[in-house]
Tab-separated table of C-alpha atoms and ligand atoms in Angstrom:
chain	number	residue	atom	x	y	z
A	1	MET	CA	30.094	6.994	-4.349
A	2	SER	CA	26.659	8.356	-5.204
A	3	SER	CA	24.004	7.990	-2.566
A	4	ASP	CA	21.663	6.087	-4.807
A	5	GLU	CA	24.126	3.447	-5.853
A	6	LEU	CA	22.732	0.012	-5.280
A	7	LEU	CA	24.101	-2.171	-2.540
A	8	THR	CA	26.444	-4.235	-4.557
A	9	ASP	CA	28.837	-6.658	-2.912
A	10	LYS	CA	31.611	-4.154	-3.368
A	11	TRP	CA	29.586	-1.483	-1.649
A	12	LEU	CA	28.598	-3.814	1.161
A	13	LYS	CA	32.231	-4.532	1.933
A	14	LYS	CA	32.935	-0.823	2.249
A	15	LEU	CA	30.199	-0.202	4.796
A	16	ASP	CA	31.249	1.051	8.188
A	17	ARG	CA	30.542	-1.045	11.246
A	18	GLN	CA	27.458	0.857	12.271
A	19	SER	CA	25.819	0.371	8.885
A	20	GLN	CA	26.795	-3.287	8.946
A	21	GLU	CA	24.989	-3.642	12.245
A	22	ILE	CA	21.891	-1.986	10.842
A	23	LEU	CA	21.991	-4.339	7.902
A	24	ASP	CA	22.204	-7.319	10.209
A	25	ARG	CA	18.966	-6.265	11.823
A	26	VAL	CA	17.026	-5.388	8.716
A	27	VAL	CA	18.298	-7.766	6.121
A	28	PHE	CA	17.780	-11.473	6.006
A	29	ASP	CA	18.986	-11.947	2.483
A	30	ARG	CA	21.644	-9.463	1.520
A	31	GLY	CA	21.741	-10.532	-2.090
A	32	THR	CA	18.099	-9.752	-2.767
A	33	PHE	CA	18.163	-6.699	-0.610
A	34	GLY	CA	21.137	-5.232	-2.373
A	35	GLU	CA	19.446	-5.658	-5.725
A	36	VAL	CA	16.357	-3.849	-4.591
A	37	PHE	CA	17.281	-1.064	-2.220
A	38	ASP	CA	19.646	1.821	-2.452
A	39	ARG	CA	21.930	3.152	0.221
A	40	GLN	CA	19.590	5.930	1.319
A	41	THR	CA	16.807	3.464	1.956
A	42	ILE	CA	19.112	1.320	4.087
A	43	LEU	CA	20.130	4.376	6.097
A	44	ARG	CA	16.456	5.262	6.579
A	45	LEU	CA	15.804	1.779	7.934
A	46	GLY	CA	18.651	2.426	10.331
A	47	LYS	CA	16.963	5.638	11.416
A	48	LEU	CA	13.666	3.841	12.006
A	49	ILE	CA	15.553	1.458	14.277
A	50	SER	CA	17.433	4.156	16.174
A	51	ASP	CA	14.188	6.151	16.543
A	52	LYS	CA	12.638	2.988	18.002
A	53	ILE	CA	9.847	2.852	15.445
A	54	ILE	CA	10.869	-0.679	14.572
A	55	ASP	CA	13.250	-3.081	16.233
A	56	GLN	CA	13.777	-5.454	13.344
A	57	MET	CA	12.456	-6.577	10.011
A	58	ASP	CA	11.051	-10.078	10.111
A	59	PHE	CA	10.425	-11.352	6.593
A	60	PRO	CA	9.136	-10.263	3.197
A	61	LEU	CA	5.375	-10.272	2.682
A	62	SER	CA	5.366	-9.435	-0.978
A	63	THR	CA	7.299	-8.021	-3.896
A	64	GLY	CA	4.969	-5.901	-5.970
A	65	LYS	CA	5.285	-3.766	-9.041
A	66	GLU	CA	6.744	-0.770	-7.281
A	67	ALA	CA	7.108	-1.645	-3.632
A	68	ASN	CA	8.340	-4.424	-1.369
A	69	LEU	CA	6.392	-5.276	1.745
A	70	PHE	CA	7.870	-6.650	4.934
A	71	ARG	CA	6.636	-7.588	8.313
A	72	ALA	CA	8.590	-5.872	11.050
A	73	THR	CA	8.460	-5.935	14.849
A	74	THR	CA	8.420	-2.865	17.073
A	75	PRO	CA	10.421	-2.530	20.316
A	76	GLU	CA	7.045	-3.187	22.040
A	77	HIS	CA	6.908	-6.562	20.253
A	78	GLU	CA	4.060	-5.569	17.995
A	79	PHE	CA	3.949	-6.479	14.337
A	80	VAL	CA	3.763	-3.778	11.681
A	81	ALA	CA	3.737	-3.851	7.893
A	82	MET	CA	6.430	-1.876	6.061
A	83	LYS	CA	5.930	-0.820	2.485
A	84	ILE	CA	9.171	0.278	0.878
A	85	TYR	CA	8.843	1.975	-2.470
A	86	ARG	CA	11.767	1.101	-4.673
A	87	THR	CA	13.479	4.252	-5.788
A	88	SER	CA	15.294	2.522	-8.598
A	89	THR	CA	12.673	0.525	-10.422
A	90	MET	CA	9.411	2.385	-10.073
A	91	THR	CA	7.306	2.263	-13.195
A	92	PHE	CA	6.774	5.855	-14.013
A	93	LYS	CA	4.136	5.582	-16.678
A	94	HIS	CA	1.845	3.839	-14.247
A	95	ILE	CA	2.288	6.516	-11.670
A	96	ALA	CA	1.954	9.446	-14.042
A	97	THR	CA	-1.582	8.342	-14.925
A	98	TYR	CA	-2.648	8.943	-11.369
A	99	ILE	CA	-0.522	11.923	-10.459
A	100	ASP	CA	-1.336	14.057	-13.496
A	101	GLY	CA	-4.471	15.966	-12.751
A	102	ASP	CA	-4.446	15.342	-9.013
A	103	PRO	CA	-4.637	18.764	-7.356
A	104	ARG	CA	-2.920	17.391	-4.281
A	105	PHE	CA	0.301	16.941	-6.207
A	106	LYS	CA	2.515	19.949	-6.504
A	107	SER	CA	3.053	20.830	-10.117
A	108	GLY	CA	6.499	21.000	-11.573
A	109	MET	CA	7.787	18.083	-9.526
A	110	LYS	CA	10.222	16.371	-11.795
A	111	ASN	CA	12.771	14.547	-9.732
A	112	ARG	CA	12.056	10.856	-9.588
A	113	ARG	CA	12.869	10.586	-5.906
A	114	ASP	CA	10.563	13.480	-5.078
A	115	ILE	CA	7.753	11.826	-6.984
A	116	ILE	CA	8.223	8.526	-5.185
A	117	GLU	CA	8.272	10.331	-1.883
A	118	GLU	CA	5.094	12.226	-2.762
A	119	TRP	CA	3.560	8.912	-3.707
A	120	ALA	CA	4.313	7.375	-0.308
A	121	LYS	CA	3.056	10.564	1.320
A	122	LYS	CA	-0.152	10.307	-0.667
A	123	GLU	CA	-0.678	6.700	0.368
A	124	PHE	CA	-0.185	7.648	4.023
A	125	LYS	CA	-2.596	10.560	3.705
A	126	ASN	CA	-5.184	8.412	1.947
A	127	LEU	CA	-4.968	5.847	4.737
A	128	GLU	CA	-5.594	8.609	7.282
A	129	VAL	CA	-8.552	10.062	5.402
A	130	LEU	CA	-10.089	6.655	4.731
A	131	ARG	CA	-9.741	5.563	8.314
A	132	ARG	CA	-11.452	8.725	9.458
A	133	SER	CA	-14.183	7.994	6.922
A	134	LYS	CA	-14.751	4.553	8.456
A	135	VAL	CA	-13.349	2.598	5.566
A	136	ARG	CA	-11.512	-0.420	6.963
A	137	VAL	CA	-7.876	0.120	6.000
A	138	PRO	CA	-4.635	-0.595	7.897
A	139	ALA	CA	-3.916	2.220	10.347
A	140	PRO	CA	-1.051	4.411	9.126
A	141	ILE	CA	1.765	4.592	11.668
A	142	LYS	CA	4.736	6.427	10.214
A	143	ARG	CA	6.236	7.546	6.946
A	144	LEU	CA	9.886	8.266	6.311
A	145	HIS	CA	10.585	9.299	2.727
A	146	ASN	CA	9.817	6.210	0.617
A	147	ILE	CA	9.038	3.962	3.588
A	148	LEU	CA	5.520	3.584	4.933
A	149	ILE	CA	4.742	1.798	8.169
A	150	MET	CA	1.205	0.701	8.874
A	151	GLU	CA	-0.846	-1.690	10.927
A	152	TYR	CA	-0.066	-5.288	10.071
A	153	ILE	CA	-3.150	-7.287	9.109
A	154	GLY	CA	-2.690	-10.907	10.072
A	155	ASP	CA	-1.643	-13.035	12.993
A	156	ALA	CA	1.694	-14.191	14.328
A	157	ASN	CA	1.883	-17.052	11.854
A	158	GLN	CA	0.773	-15.452	8.632
A	159	ALA	CA	-0.382	-12.285	6.964
A	160	ALA	CA	-4.052	-12.063	6.052
A	161	PRO	CA	-4.821	-13.627	2.647
A	162	LEU	CA	-6.236	-11.730	-0.305
A	163	LEU	CA	-9.974	-11.778	-0.956
A	164	LYS	CA	-9.296	-13.625	-4.215
A	165	ASP	CA	-7.850	-16.559	-2.273
A	166	VAL	CA	-10.526	-16.905	0.384
A	167	PRO	CA	-13.779	-18.858	0.009
A	168	LEU	CA	-16.482	-16.727	1.655
A	169	LYS	CA	-19.096	-18.099	4.003
A	170	HIS	CA	-21.207	-14.964	3.907
A	171	PRO	CA	-20.464	-13.361	0.540
A	172	GLN	CA	-23.474	-11.028	0.558
A	173	LYS	CA	-22.293	-9.463	3.795
A	174	ILE	CA	-18.796	-8.887	2.419
A	175	TYR	CA	-20.177	-7.575	-0.862
A	176	ASP	CA	-22.458	-5.114	0.937
A	177	GLU	CA	-19.639	-3.940	3.130
A	178	LEU	CA	-17.319	-3.388	0.173
A	179	MET	CA	-20.034	-1.365	-1.563
A	180	SER	CA	-20.430	0.740	1.555
A	181	PHE	CA	-16.649	1.282	1.602
A	182	ILE	CA	-16.743	2.494	-2.011
A	183	ALA	CA	-19.554	4.874	-1.023
A	184	ARG	CA	-17.663	6.174	2.009
A	185	MET	CA	-14.544	6.698	-0.075
A	186	TYR	CA	-16.633	8.604	-2.564
A	187	ALA	CA	-18.126	10.703	0.207
A	188	ALA	CA	-14.549	11.469	1.281
A	189	GLN	CA	-13.930	12.536	-2.361
A	190	ILE	CA	-11.617	9.611	-3.029
A	191	VAL	CA	-11.755	6.868	-5.637
A	192	HIS	CA	-9.522	3.873	-4.924
A	193	ALA	CA	-8.766	3.383	-8.626
A	194	ASP	CA	-7.231	-0.084	-8.248
A	195	LEU	CA	-9.898	-1.862	-6.260
A	196	SER	CA	-10.079	-5.585	-6.902
A	197	PRO	CA	-9.902	-8.900	-5.008
A	198	TYR	CA	-6.098	-8.434	-5.245
A	199	ASN	CA	-6.158	-5.335	-3.061
A	200	ILE	CA	-8.505	-6.522	-0.351
A	201	LEU	CA	-7.264	-8.571	2.592
A	202	MET	CA	-9.565	-10.881	4.531
A	203	PHE	CA	-8.880	-11.069	8.243
A	204	GLN	CA	-11.212	-12.555	10.841
A	205	HIS	CA	-13.950	-12.594	8.189
A	206	LYS	CA	-13.612	-8.883	7.578
A	207	PRO	CA	-12.393	-7.130	4.431
A	208	TYR	CA	-9.527	-4.621	4.630
A	209	ILE	CA	-8.877	-2.321	1.700
A	210	ILE	CA	-5.159	-1.929	0.938
A	211	ASP	CA	-2.875	-0.345	-1.639
A	212	VAL	CA	-4.351	3.147	-1.620
A	213	GLY	CA	-1.326	4.962	-3.079
A	214	GLN	CA	-2.926	5.439	-6.456
A	215	ALA	CA	-6.317	6.492	-5.075
A	216	VAL	CA	-7.372	9.764	-6.683
A	217	HIS	CA	-9.371	12.809	-5.706
A	218	LEU	CA	-12.750	13.295	-7.407
A	219	ASP	CA	-11.228	16.248	-9.260
A	220	HIS	CA	-8.994	13.874	-11.171
A	221	PRO	CA	-10.116	13.851	-14.819
A	222	SER	CA	-10.404	10.045	-14.830
A	223	SER	CA	-11.995	9.626	-11.400
A	224	GLN	CA	-15.389	8.602	-12.820
A	225	GLU	CA	-13.823	6.072	-15.127
A	226	PHE	CA	-11.784	4.650	-12.215
A	227	LEU	CA	-14.900	4.497	-10.050
A	228	LYS	CA	-16.791	2.549	-12.706
A	229	ARG	CA	-13.883	0.137	-12.984
A	230	ASP	CA	-13.696	-0.343	-9.193
A	231	ILE	CA	-17.421	-1.099	-9.065
A	232	HIS	CA	-17.077	-3.419	-12.036
A	233	ASN	CA	-14.228	-5.402	-10.446
A	234	ILE	CA	-16.170	-6.041	-7.260
A	235	VAL	CA	-19.500	-6.783	-8.939
A	236	GLN	CA	-17.784	-9.087	-11.410
A	237	TYR	CA	-15.948	-11.004	-8.689
A	238	PHE	CA	-19.093	-11.675	-6.667
A	239	THR	CA	-20.976	-13.185	-9.592
A	240	ARG	CA	-19.250	-16.451	-8.580
A	241	TYR	CA	-21.407	-16.330	-5.457
A	242	ASP	CA	-24.457	-15.636	-7.549
A	243	ILE	CA	-24.617	-12.057	-6.419
A	244	ARG	CA	-25.726	-9.966	-9.384
A	245	GLY	CA	-25.019	-6.294	-8.831
A	246	ASP	CA	-26.224	-3.744	-11.364
A	247	GLU	CA	-23.083	-1.735	-12.073
A	248	GLN	CA	-24.791	1.179	-13.769
A	249	HIS	CA	-27.351	1.466	-11.010
A	250	LEU	CA	-24.678	1.294	-8.295
A	251	TYR	CA	-22.675	3.978	-10.052
A	252	GLU	CA	-25.662	6.299	-10.402
A	253	LYS	CA	-26.761	5.756	-6.837
A	254	LEU	CA	-23.310	6.720	-5.639
A	255	THR	CA	-22.772	9.745	-7.782
A	256	THR	CA	-26.204	11.325	-7.535
A	257	LYS	CA	-26.429	11.044	-3.754
A	258	LYS	CA	-25.785	14.294	-1.944
B	1	ATP	N1	-0.998	-3.948	6.169
B	1	ATP	C1	-0.695	-5.151	5.667
B	1	ATP	N2	-0.696	-6.251	6.455
B	1	ATP	C2	-0.384	-7.459	5.946
B	1	ATP	N3	-0.052	-7.692	4.658
B	1	ATP	C3	-0.033	-6.628	3.815
B	1	ATP	C4	-0.348	-5.315	4.274
B	1	ATP	N4	-0.260	-4.471	3.228
B	1	ATP	C5	0.106	-5.216	2.175
B	1	ATP	N5	0.249	-6.522	2.511
B	1	ATP	C6	0.654	-7.612	1.598
B	1	ATP	O1	1.541	-7.118	0.631
B	1	ATP	C7	0.980	-7.242	-0.682
B	1	ATP	C8	1.323	-6.026	-1.523
B	1	ATP	O2	0.787	-4.850	-0.955
B	1	ATP	P1	0.260	-3.672	-1.870
B	1	ATP	O3	-0.827	-4.171	-2.740
B	1	ATP	O4	-0.021	-2.509	-1.010
B	1	ATP	O5	1.585	-3.341	-2.709
B	1	ATP	P2	1.841	-3.229	-4.267
B	1	ATP	O6	3.247	-2.855	-4.452
B	1	ATP	O7	0.824	-2.388	-4.898
B	1	ATP	O8	1.693	-4.671	-4.762
B	1	ATP	P3	1.101	-5.138	-6.150
B	1	ATP	O9	1.955	-4.499	-7.198
B	1	ATP	O10	1.252	-6.607	-6.042
B	1	ATP	O11	-0.315	-4.633	-6.165
B	1	ATP	C9	-0.500	-7.420	-0.461
B	1	ATP	O12	-1.083	-8.146	-1.493
B	1	ATP	C10	-0.555	-8.161	0.858
B	1	ATP	O13	-0.361	-9.548	0.645
B	2	MG	MG1	-1.554	-4.369	-4.578
C-alpha cells in the first residue's frame, strides 16, 4: 500500500492496534478524516502525541482551501491551534503564484509533498519573523512536515471570531493598529498578500493577523501589487465605520519611509 493512500474504510480496518489507538485520540469523525488526510499525516499526528506536543485533538475549527484547522490540547492542558495542510487536495496554481519569485524557496523543487512542506515551513517562519517584528500573530509552537502548531486564539468555549463578523466599538483604534501592522511587516520585508477581514481574528478587542503562509518577501515581483491590495482591503472594509483612508497616500508613506 502506498504511503499516501487515503484512509479508506478498507485501509482503516487494516491498521495495527497502535495506529488505531492514535486514531482514537486524534479523530472524532473517521469518515471525514479519512477523506481528508493521508496515512503519513495520521502517523505524524501519532508522533506529535508520543512526543507530548499534543495530548489530543479536540474539534475542527475550520476547513479552508488548502488546510484544515483543529483545536488540540497539550499534556499541560493548554489549547493550541493545529493547521494541517492537505497533501492530497492542495490547489497548486494558487500556491505557485506566491512561491515563484520568492528567493526563500529553493529552486527546482518539484515534488508536491516537498512544496507543501516548504509552504508550512514558510508559514512557521513568517509567524516567527512577524512576532519578532511586533505584529500580533499567533505564536508558532512546532512544525512537523505539513502540520503547524501555533498559539490558539480564543477561550475555552470558542475560537476568536473573524474581524468581518465582529461589530467594533473603537474602529479607529483597530484600523490604526492594522495599519501599523502592515508597516511593521513591510519593515520586516514581508507583505501579507492575503490580508482582509477574513484573515484577522478579534480577541479581547485586539486584532490578530493569521494565515501568513502566502506572505511574500519584498523581492517577490508582485510584492508591491500585493501590498496595494492588502491596504485596499483594510481601507475598504473600514469605510463602513466612516473611516476614509487614502490608499495611495498610505502606500507611498509606507514605501518611501526609510
Ligand atoms: N491560531 C488560531 N486560533 C484560533 N482559530 C484559528 C487560528 N488560526 C486559524 N484559526 C481559524 O481557522 C480558520 C482558517 O485559518 P487560516 O485562514 O489560517 O487557514 P486557510 O486554510 O487559509 O483558510 P481559508 O482558506 O479559509 O483562508 C480561520 O479563519 C480561523 O477561524
Ligand atoms: Mg484564511
